[in-house]
Short mmCIF file of C-alpha atoms in Angstrom, two decimals:
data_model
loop_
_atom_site.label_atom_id
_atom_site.label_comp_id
_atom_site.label_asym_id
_atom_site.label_seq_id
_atom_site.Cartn_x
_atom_site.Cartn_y
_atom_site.Cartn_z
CA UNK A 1 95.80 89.55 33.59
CA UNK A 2 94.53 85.90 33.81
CA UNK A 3 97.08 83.13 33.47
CA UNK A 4 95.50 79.55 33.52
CA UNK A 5 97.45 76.55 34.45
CA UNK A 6 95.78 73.22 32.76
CA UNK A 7 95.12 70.51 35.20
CA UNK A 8 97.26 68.59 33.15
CA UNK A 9 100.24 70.71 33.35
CA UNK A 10 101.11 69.73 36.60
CA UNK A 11 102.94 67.59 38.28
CA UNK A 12 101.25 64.11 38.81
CA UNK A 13 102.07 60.76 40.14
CA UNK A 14 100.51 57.78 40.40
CA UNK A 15 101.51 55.69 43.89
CA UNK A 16 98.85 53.13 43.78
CA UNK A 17 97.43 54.37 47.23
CA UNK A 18 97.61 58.00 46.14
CA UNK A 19 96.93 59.50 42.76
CA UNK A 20 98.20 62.92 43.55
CA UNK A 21 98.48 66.26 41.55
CA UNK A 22 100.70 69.47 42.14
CA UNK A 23 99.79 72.61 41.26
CA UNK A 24 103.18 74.53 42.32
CA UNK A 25 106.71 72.48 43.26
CA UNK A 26 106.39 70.16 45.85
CA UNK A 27 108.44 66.93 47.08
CA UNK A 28 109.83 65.07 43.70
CA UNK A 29 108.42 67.67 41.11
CA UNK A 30 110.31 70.75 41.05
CA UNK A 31 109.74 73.53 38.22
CA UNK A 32 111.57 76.60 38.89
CA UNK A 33 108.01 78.51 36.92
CA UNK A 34 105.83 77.25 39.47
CA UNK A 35 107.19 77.97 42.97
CA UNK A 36 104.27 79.21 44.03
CA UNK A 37 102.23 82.29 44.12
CA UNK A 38 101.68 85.31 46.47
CA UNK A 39 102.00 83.38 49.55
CA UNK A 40 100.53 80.58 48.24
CA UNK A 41 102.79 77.62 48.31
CA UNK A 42 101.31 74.30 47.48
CA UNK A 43 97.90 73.53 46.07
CA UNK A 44 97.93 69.08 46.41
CA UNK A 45 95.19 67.61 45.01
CA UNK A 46 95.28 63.61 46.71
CA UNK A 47 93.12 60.58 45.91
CA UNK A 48 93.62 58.07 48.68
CA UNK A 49 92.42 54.46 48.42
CA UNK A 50 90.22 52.75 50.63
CA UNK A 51 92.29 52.11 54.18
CA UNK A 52 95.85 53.98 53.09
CA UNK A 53 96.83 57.41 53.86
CA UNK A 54 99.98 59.52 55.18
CA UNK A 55 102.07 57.99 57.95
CA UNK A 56 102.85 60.46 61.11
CA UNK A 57 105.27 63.33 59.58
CA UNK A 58 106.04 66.76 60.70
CA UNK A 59 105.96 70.29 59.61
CA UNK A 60 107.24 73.52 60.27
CA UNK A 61 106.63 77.33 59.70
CA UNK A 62 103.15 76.44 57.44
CA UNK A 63 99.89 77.31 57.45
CA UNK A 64 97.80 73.84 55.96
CA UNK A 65 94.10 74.25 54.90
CA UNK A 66 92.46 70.67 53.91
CA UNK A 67 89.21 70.74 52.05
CA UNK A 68 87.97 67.43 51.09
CA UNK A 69 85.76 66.87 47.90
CA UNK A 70 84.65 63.64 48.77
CA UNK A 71 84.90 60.39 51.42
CA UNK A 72 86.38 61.30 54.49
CA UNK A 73 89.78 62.17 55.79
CA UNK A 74 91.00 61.00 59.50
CA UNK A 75 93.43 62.95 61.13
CA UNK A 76 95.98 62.72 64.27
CA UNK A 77 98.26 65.02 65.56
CA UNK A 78 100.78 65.62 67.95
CA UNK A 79 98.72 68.69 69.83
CA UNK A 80 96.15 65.14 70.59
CA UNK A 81 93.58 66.21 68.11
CA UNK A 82 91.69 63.13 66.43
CA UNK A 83 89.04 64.39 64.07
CA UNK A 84 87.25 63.20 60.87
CA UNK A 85 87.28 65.94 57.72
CA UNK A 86 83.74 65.51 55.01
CA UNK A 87 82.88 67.50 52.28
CA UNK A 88 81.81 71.05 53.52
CA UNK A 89 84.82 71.39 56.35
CA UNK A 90 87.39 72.95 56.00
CA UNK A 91 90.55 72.16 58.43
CA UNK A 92 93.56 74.44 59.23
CA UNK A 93 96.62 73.29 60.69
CA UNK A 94 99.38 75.75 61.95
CA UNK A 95 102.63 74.08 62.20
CA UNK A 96 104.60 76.90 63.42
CA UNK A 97 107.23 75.24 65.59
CA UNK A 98 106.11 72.32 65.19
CA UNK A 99 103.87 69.79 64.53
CA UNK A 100 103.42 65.87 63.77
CA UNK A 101 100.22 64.52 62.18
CA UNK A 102 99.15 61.71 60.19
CA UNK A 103 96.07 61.94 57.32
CA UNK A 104 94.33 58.54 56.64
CA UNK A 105 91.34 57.54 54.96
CA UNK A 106 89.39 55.06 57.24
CA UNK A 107 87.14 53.60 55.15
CA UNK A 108 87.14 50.09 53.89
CA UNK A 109 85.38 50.84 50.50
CA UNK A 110 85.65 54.45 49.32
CA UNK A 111 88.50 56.50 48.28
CA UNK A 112 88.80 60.35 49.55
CA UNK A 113 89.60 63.03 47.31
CA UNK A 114 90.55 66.31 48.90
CA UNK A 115 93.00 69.74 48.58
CA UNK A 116 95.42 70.16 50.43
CA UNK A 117 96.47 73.97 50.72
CA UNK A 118 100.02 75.31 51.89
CA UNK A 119 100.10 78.91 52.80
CA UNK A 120 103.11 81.05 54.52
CA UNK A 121 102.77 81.79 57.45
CA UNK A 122 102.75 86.04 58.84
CA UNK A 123 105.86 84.77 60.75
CA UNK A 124 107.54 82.17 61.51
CA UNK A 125 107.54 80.12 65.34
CA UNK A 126 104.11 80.54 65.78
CA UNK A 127 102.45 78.15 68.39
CA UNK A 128 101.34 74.86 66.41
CA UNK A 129 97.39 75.32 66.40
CA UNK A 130 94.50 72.78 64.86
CA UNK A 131 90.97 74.52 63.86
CA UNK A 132 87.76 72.62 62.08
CA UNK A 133 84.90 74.15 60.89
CA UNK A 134 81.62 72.75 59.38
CA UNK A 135 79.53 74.78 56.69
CA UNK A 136 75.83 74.80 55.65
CA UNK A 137 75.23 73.31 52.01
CA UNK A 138 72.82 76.13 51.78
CA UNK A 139 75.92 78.82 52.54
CA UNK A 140 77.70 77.01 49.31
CA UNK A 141 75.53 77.11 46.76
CA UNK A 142 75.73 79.49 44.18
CA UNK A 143 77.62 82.23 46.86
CA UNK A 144 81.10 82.44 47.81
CA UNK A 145 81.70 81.60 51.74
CA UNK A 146 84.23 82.68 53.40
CA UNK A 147 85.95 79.55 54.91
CA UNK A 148 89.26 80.91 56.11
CA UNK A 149 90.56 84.57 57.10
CA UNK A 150 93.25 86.34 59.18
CA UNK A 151 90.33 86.90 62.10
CA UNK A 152 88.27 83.74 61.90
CA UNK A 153 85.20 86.23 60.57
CA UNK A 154 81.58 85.12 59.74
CA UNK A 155 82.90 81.57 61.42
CA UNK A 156 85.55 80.81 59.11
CA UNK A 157 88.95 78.96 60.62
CA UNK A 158 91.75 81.81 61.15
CA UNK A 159 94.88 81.85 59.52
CA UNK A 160 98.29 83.59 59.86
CA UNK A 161 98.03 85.20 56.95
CA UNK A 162 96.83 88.66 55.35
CA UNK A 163 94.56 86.51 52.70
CA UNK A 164 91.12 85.02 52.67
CA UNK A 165 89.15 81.81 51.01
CA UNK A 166 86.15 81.22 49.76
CA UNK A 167 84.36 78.30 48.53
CA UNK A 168 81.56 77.63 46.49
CA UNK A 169 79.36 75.27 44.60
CA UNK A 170 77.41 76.15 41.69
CA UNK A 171 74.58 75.03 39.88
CA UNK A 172 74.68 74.84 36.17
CA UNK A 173 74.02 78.28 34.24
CA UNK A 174 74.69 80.42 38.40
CA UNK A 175 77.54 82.44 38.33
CA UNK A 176 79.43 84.42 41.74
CA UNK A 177 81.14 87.69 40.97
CA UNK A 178 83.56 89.80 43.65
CA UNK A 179 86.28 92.32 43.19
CA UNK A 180 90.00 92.50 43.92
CA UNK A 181 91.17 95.45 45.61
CA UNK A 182 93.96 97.63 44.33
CA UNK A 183 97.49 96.18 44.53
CA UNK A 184 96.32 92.30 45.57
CA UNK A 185 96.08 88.81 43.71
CA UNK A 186 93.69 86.13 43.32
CA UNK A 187 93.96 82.57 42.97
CA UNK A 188 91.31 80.27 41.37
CA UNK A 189 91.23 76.45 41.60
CA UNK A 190 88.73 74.49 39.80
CA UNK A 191 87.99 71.81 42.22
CA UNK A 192 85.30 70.00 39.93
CA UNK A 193 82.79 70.51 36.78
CA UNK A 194 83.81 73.40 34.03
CA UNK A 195 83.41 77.33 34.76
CA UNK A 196 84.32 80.44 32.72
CA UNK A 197 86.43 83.05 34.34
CA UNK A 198 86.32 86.36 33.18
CA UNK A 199 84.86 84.12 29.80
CA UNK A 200 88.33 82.07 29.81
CA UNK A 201 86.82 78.53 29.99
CA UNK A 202 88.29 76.35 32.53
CA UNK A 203 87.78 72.71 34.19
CA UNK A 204 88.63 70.53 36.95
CA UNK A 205 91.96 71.13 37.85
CA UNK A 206 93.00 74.09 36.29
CA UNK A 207 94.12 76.98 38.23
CA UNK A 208 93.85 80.62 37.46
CA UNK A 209 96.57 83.56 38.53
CA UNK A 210 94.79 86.71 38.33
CA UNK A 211 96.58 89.83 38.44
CA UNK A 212 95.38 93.73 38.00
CA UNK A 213 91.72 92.53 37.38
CA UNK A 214 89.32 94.34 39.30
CA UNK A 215 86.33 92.43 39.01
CA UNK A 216 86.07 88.57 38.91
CA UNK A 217 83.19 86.62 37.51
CA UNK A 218 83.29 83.16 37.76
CA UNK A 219 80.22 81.05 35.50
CA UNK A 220 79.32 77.70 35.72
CA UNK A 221 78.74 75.56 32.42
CA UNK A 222 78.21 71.94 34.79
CA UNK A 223 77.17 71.79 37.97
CA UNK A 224 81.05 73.12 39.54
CA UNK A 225 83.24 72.94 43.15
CA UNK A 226 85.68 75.96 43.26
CA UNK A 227 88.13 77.41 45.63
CA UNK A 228 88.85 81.29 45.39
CA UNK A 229 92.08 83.14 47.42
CA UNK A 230 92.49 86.80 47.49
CA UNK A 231 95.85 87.03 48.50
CA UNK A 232 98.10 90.16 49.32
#
C-alpha cells in the first residue's frame, strides 16, 4: 500500500526569514494523523533568506540528518564543530544527552533550501555526536546512494537507528528500482521535479508511506531530487 501526502497538505508557515513546510507534527502544527512514521519523526523542509537562520537551541534524544538542496547552510555546535553543509552532503547530528547548535545561512545574496530529517534514536542518552559527509555527483545520478546507515557503510554518516537513506538525482525519462524486505516500511520524499512511484504520480513535496510493497520503482518525468528511507 502507497499513501501519498500532497506537498500542500502540510503544515506551512511563512516567517519572512523562513518559509518552512512540515511533513509530520512539529512545533505550532499539530495533527494527531501525522505524528510521524516508523521512526521517522519530522521531515522540515526550510527556506532561509539571505543572512538569517536558527539562533543556538538544544536537543535531546534525536537523531537529525540535514540535506541541503541548494545555497549553503552554516552550522555551530556545542561539541565545537563549525562546518558549512552544500548540496551533495549530508550532515547527522546525534543529540543524545545533549546538544546546542545554531543553523544559519551566511550568505549575503542567496537563500538555502534544505531537509531537515528527525529520526528516533535506538536509545535514548547516547553521547551527542556530529558526522559530515561529501558525495560524488556521479554517485547521484540516476542510482540510489546510500547516505546514512546504522554502520556508516559504503561511507555514508552512521545513525542510531535500524534504517537506511538513500538519495538520488535523476535525469528525465531514468528511473531507480529496489525492494523492501518482508515486515519493513519505506518512506519517499520528493525533494524536487515530478516522479511516478509504483505509476502514482508525485511532485515536489509530496511524500509517500509505503507499506507491504515489495518492489519500489521510482520514474522521473523532469529532471527530479528524491530522498528514500527503508525503515524497520
Amino acid at each position: 500500500m502507497i499513501t501519498v501526502r500532497k506537498a500542500g497538505e502540510r503544515g506551512s508557515f511563512d516567517h519572512g526569514w523562513l518559509d518552512t513546510r512540515h511533513t509530520f507534527s512539529f512545533a505550532d502544527y499539530q495533527d494527531p494523523a501525522h505524528m510521524g512514521f516508523s521512526v521517522l519523526r519530522v521531515i522540515n523542509e526550510d527556506r532561509v533568506t539571505p543572512g538569517e537562520g536558527f539562533g543556538t537551541h538544544g536537543h535531546r534524544d534525536m537523531e537529525i540528518l540535514t540535506w541541503v538542496l541548494s545555497g549553503a547552510l552554516e552550522h555551530r555546535d556545542s561539541l565545537g564543530t563549525h562546518g558549512v553543509i552544500r548540496p551533495g552532503e549530508a550532515q547527522i547530528m546525534s543529540a543524545g544527552t545533549g546538544i546546542r547548535h545554531s543553523e544559519f545561512n551566511g550568505s549575503a545574496a542567496e537563500p538555502v533550501h534544505f531537509l531537515q530529517i528527525w529520526m528516533l534514536p535506538e536509545r535514548q542518552g547516547l553521547p551527542p555526536r556530529y558526522d559530515q559527509v561529501a558525495f560524488q555527483e556521479a554517485d547521484l545520478r540516476n542510482h540510489l546512494r546510500l547516505i546514512a546507515s546504522p554502520d556508516g557503510s559504503a561511507g555514508s554518516v552512521k545513525v542510531f537507528q535500524d534504517l537506511k537513506v538513500y538519495a538520488a538525482r535523476l535525469d528525465a525519462g531514468r528511473e531507480v528500482q529496489t525492494g523492501v524486505a518482508p515486515g519493513r516500511a519505506a518512506f519517499l520524499q520528493v525533494a524536487a521535479g515530478a516522479v511516478s512511484l509504483n505509476g502514482m504520480a508525485m511532485q515536489a513535496g509530496d511524500g509517500a508511506r509505503i507499506e507491504g510493497e515489495s518492489l519500489v520503482t521510482v520514474a522521473a518525468a523532469s529532471p527530479s531530487e528524491i530522498l528514500f528511507f527503508d525503515l524497520a
